[in-house]
PDB file of C-alpha atoms in Angstrom:
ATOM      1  CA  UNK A   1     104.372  94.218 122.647  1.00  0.00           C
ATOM      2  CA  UNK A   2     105.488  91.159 120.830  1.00  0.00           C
ATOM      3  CA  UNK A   3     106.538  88.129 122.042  1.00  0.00           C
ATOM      4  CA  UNK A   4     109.710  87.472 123.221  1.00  0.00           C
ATOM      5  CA  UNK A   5     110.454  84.590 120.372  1.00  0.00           C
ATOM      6  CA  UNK A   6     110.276  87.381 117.462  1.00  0.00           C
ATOM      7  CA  UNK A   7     113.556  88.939 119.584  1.00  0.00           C
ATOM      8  CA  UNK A   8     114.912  85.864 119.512  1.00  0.00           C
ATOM      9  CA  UNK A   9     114.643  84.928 116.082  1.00  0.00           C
ATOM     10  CA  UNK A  10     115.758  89.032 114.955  1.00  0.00           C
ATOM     11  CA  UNK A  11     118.966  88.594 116.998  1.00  0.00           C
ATOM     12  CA  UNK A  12     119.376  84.796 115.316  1.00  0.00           C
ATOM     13  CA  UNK A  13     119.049  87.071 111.975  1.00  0.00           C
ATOM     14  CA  UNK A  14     121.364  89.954 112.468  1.00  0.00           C
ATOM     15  CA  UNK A  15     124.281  87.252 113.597  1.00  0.00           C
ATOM     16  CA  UNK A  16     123.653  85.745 110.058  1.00  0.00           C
ATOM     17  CA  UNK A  17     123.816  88.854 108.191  1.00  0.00           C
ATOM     18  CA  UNK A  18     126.571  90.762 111.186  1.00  0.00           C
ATOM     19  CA  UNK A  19     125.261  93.794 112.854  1.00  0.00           C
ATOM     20  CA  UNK A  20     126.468  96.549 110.615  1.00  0.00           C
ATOM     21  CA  UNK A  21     123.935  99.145 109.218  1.00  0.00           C
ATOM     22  CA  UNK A  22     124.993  98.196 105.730  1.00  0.00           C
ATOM     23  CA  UNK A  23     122.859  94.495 106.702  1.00  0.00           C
ATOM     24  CA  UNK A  24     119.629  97.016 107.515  1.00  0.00           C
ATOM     25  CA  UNK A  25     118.030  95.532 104.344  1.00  0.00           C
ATOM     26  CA  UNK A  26     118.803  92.227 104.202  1.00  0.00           C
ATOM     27  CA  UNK A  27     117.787  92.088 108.076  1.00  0.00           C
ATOM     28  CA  UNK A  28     114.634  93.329 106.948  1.00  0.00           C
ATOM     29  CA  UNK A  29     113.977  91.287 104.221  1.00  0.00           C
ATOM     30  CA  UNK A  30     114.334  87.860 106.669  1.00  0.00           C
ATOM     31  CA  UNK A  31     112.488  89.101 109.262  1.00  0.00           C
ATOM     32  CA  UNK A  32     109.453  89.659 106.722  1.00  0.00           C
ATOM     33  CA  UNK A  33     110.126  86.726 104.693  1.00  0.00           C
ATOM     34  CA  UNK A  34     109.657  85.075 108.204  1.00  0.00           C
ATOM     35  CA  UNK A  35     106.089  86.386 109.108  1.00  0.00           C
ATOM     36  CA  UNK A  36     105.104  87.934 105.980  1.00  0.00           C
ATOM     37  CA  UNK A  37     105.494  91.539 107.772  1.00  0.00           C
ATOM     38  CA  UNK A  38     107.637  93.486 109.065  1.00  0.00           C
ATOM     39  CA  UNK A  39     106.357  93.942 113.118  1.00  0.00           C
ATOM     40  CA  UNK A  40     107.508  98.137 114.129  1.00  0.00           C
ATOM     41  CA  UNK A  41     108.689  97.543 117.357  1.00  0.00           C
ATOM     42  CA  UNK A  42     111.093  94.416 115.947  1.00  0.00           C
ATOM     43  CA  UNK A  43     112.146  96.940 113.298  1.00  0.00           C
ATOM     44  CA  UNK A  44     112.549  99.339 116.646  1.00  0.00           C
ATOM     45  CA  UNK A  45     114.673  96.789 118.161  1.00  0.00           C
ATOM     46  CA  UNK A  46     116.674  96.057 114.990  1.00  0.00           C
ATOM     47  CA  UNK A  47     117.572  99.612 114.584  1.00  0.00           C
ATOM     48  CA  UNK A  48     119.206 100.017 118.219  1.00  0.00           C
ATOM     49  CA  UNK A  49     121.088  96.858 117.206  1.00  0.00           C
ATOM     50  CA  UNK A  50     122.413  97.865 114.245  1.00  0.00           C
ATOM     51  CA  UNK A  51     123.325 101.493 115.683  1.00  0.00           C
ATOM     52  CA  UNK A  52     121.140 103.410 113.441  1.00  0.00           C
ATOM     53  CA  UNK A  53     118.344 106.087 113.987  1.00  0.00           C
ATOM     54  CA  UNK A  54     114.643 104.543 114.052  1.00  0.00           C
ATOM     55  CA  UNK A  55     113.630 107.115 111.694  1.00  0.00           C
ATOM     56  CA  UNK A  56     116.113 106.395 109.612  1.00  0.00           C
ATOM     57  CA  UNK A  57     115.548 102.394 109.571  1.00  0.00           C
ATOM     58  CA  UNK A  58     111.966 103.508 108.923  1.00  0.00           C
ATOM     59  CA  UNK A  59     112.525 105.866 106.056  1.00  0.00           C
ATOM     60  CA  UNK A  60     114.501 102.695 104.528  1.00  0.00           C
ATOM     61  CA  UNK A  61     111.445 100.579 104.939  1.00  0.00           C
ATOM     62  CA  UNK A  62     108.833 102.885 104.080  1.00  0.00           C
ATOM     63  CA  UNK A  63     111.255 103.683 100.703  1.00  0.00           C
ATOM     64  CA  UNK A  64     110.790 100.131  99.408  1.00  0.00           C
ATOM     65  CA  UNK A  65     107.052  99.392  98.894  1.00  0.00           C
ATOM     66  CA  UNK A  66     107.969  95.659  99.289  1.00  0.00           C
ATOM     67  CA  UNK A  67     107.942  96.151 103.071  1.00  0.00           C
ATOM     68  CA  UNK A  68     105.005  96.165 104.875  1.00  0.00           C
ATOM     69  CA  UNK A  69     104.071  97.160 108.487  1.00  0.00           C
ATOM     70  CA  UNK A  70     100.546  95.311 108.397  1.00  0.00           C
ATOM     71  CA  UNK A  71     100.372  91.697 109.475  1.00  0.00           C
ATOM     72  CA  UNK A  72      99.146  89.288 106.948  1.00  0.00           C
ATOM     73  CA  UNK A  73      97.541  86.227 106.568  1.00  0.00           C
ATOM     74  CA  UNK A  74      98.638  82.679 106.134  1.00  0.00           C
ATOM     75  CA  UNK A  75      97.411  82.848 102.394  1.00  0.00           C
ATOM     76  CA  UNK A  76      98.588  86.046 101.076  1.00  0.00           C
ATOM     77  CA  UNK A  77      96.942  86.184  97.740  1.00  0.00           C
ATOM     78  CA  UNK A  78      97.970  88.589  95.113  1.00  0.00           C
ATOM     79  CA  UNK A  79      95.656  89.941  91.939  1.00  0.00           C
ATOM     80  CA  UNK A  80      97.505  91.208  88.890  1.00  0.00           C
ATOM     81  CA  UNK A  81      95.963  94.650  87.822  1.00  0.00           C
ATOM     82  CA  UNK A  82      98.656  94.822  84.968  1.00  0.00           C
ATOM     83  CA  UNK A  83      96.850  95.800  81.121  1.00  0.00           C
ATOM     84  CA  UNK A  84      96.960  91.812  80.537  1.00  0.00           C
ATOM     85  CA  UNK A  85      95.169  90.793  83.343  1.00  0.00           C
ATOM     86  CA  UNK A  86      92.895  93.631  83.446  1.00  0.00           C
ATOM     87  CA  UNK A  87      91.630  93.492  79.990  1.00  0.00           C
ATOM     88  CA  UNK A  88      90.762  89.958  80.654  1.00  0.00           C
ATOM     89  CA  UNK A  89      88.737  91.059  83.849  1.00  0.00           C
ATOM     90  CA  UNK A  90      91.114  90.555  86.694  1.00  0.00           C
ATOM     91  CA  UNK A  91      88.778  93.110  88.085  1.00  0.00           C
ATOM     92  CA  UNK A  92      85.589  90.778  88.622  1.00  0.00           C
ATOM     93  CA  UNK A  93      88.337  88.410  90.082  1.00  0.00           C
ATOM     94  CA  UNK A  94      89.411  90.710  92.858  1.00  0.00           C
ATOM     95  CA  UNK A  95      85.231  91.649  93.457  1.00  0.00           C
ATOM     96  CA  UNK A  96      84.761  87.957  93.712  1.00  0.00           C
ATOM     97  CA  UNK A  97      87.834  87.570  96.124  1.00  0.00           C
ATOM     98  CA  UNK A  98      86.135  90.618  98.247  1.00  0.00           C
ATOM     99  CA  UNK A  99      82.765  89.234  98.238  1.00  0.00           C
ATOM    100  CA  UNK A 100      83.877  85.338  99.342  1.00  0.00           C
ATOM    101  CA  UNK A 101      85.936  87.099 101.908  1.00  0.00           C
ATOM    102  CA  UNK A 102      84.106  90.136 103.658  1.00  0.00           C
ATOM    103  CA  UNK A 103      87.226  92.322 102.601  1.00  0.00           C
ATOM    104  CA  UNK A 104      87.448  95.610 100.682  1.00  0.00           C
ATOM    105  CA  UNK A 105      89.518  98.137  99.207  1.00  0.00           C
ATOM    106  CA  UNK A 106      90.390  99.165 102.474  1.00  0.00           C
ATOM    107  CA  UNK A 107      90.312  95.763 104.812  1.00  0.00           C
ATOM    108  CA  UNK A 108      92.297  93.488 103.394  1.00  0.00           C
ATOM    109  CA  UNK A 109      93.021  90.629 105.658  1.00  0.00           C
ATOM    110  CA  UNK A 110      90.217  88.634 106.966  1.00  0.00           C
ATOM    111  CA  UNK A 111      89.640  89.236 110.902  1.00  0.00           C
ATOM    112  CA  UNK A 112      90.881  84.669 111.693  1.00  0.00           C
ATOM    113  CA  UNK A 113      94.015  85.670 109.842  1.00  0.00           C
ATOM    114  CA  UNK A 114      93.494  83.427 106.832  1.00  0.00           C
ATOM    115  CA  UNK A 115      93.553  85.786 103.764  1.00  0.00           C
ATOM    116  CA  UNK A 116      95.116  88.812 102.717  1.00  0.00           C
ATOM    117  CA  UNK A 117      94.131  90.246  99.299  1.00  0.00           C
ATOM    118  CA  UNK A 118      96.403  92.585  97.653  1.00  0.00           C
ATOM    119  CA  UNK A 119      96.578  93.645  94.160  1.00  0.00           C
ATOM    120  CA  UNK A 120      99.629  94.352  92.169  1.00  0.00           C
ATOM    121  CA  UNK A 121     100.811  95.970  89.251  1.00  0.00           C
ATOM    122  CA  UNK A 122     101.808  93.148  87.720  1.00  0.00           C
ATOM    123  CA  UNK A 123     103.032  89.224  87.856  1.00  0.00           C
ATOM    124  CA  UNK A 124     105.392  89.201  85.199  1.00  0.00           C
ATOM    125  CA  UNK A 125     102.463  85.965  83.890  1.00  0.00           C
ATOM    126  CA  UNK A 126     101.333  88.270  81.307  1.00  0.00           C
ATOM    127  CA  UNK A 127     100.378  85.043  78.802  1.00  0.00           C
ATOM    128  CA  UNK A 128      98.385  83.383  81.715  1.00  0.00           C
ATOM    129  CA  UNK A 129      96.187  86.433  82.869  1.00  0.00           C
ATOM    130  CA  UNK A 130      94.248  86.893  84.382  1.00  0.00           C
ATOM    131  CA  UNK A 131      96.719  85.835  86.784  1.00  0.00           C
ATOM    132  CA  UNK A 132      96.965  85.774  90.599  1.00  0.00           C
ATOM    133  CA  UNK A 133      99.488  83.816  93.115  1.00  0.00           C
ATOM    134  CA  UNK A 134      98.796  82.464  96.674  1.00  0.00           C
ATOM    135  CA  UNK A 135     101.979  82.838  98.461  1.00  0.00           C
ATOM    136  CA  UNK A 136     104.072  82.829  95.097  1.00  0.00           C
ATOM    137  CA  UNK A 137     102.352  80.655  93.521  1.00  0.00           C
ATOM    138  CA  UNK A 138     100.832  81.283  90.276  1.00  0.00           C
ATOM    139  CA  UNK A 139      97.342  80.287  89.668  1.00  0.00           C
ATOM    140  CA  UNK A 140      96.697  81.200  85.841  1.00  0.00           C
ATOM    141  CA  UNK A 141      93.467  82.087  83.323  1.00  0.00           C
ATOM    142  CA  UNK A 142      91.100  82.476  86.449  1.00  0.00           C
ATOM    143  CA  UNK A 143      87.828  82.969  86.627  1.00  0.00           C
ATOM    144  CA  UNK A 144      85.123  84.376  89.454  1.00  0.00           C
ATOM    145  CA  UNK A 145      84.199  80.337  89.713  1.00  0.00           C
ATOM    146  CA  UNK A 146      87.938  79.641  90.277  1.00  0.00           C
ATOM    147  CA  UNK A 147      87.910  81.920  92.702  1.00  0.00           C
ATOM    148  CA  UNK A 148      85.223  80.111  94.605  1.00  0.00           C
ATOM    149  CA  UNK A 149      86.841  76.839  93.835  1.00  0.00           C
ATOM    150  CA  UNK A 150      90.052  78.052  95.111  1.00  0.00           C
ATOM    151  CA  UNK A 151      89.221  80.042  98.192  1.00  0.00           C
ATOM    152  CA  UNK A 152      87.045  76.593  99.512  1.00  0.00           C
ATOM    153  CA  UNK A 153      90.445  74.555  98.773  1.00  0.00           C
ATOM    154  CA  UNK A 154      92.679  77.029 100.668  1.00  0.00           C
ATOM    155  CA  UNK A 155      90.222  76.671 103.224  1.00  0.00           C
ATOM    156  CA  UNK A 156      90.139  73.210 103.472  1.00  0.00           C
ATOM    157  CA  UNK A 157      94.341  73.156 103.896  1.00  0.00           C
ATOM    158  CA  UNK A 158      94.053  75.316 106.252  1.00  0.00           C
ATOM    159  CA  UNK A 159      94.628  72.901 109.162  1.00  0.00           C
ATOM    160  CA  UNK A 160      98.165  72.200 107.566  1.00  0.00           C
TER     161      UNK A 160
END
């Protein structure tokens, strides 16, 4: 059950964008621009709002792989995979990113809610690869020691 605040803020949301089940996705959109996922039951509570099926505000959501259901971290880091980056061995960037982080293929945020890796087709940075960004931001031409260099910075701005 979430907290009562993520109600508060939805409702705050839908009276910006009106409560019509044309506003579905742009509700969406705000609620996970606002905590870098979007929570099921707020989705849930959305739906009754806007008049619509669950199902059918979760078929929108699950239609668009920009959504996400999975809660994130504060530093949501993203490795390009595209042929750029991954001829200039983004993939010993990602293994690096794993390794500082005690995450995998298939855990990708770190258990104090810090990090989440993802990887993505591409950045669109093409002439910086390899290429990744830490909450839109682009870091380019990295390296496994950048990686280090970064991850201990991130850390250390944590407390921001």
């Amino acid at each position: 059950m979430l907290e009562q605040f993520y109600y508060e803020k939805a409702d705050e949301i839908i009276a910006e964008h009106g409560n019509e089940q044309r506003s579905l996705i742009p509700i969406m959109q705000d609620i996970q621009s606002e905590y870098r996922y979007l929570p099921p039951e707020l989705l849930n509570y959305v739906a009754k709002k806007l008049g619509i099926t669950e199902a059918k505000a979760f078929s929108v959501a699950t239609f668009y792989e920009n959504f996400s259901f999975d809660q994130k971290g504060k530093y949501v880091i993203k490795v390009c995979d595209g042929t750029a980056c991954h001829v200039r061995k983004s993939t010993a960037i990602l293994d690096k990113l794993y390794s500082e982080l005690g995450l995998s293929k298939s855990k990708h945020t770190t258990d104090d809610m810090l990090f989440t890796v993802e990887t993505v087709s591409c950045l669109g940075a093409c002439g910086l690869a390899p290429a990744l960004t830490v909450n839109d931001k682009v870091h380019p031409s990295m390296t496994p020691d950048k990686v280090v260099e970064l991850i201990a910075e991130l850390r250390g701005g944590a407390d921001e």
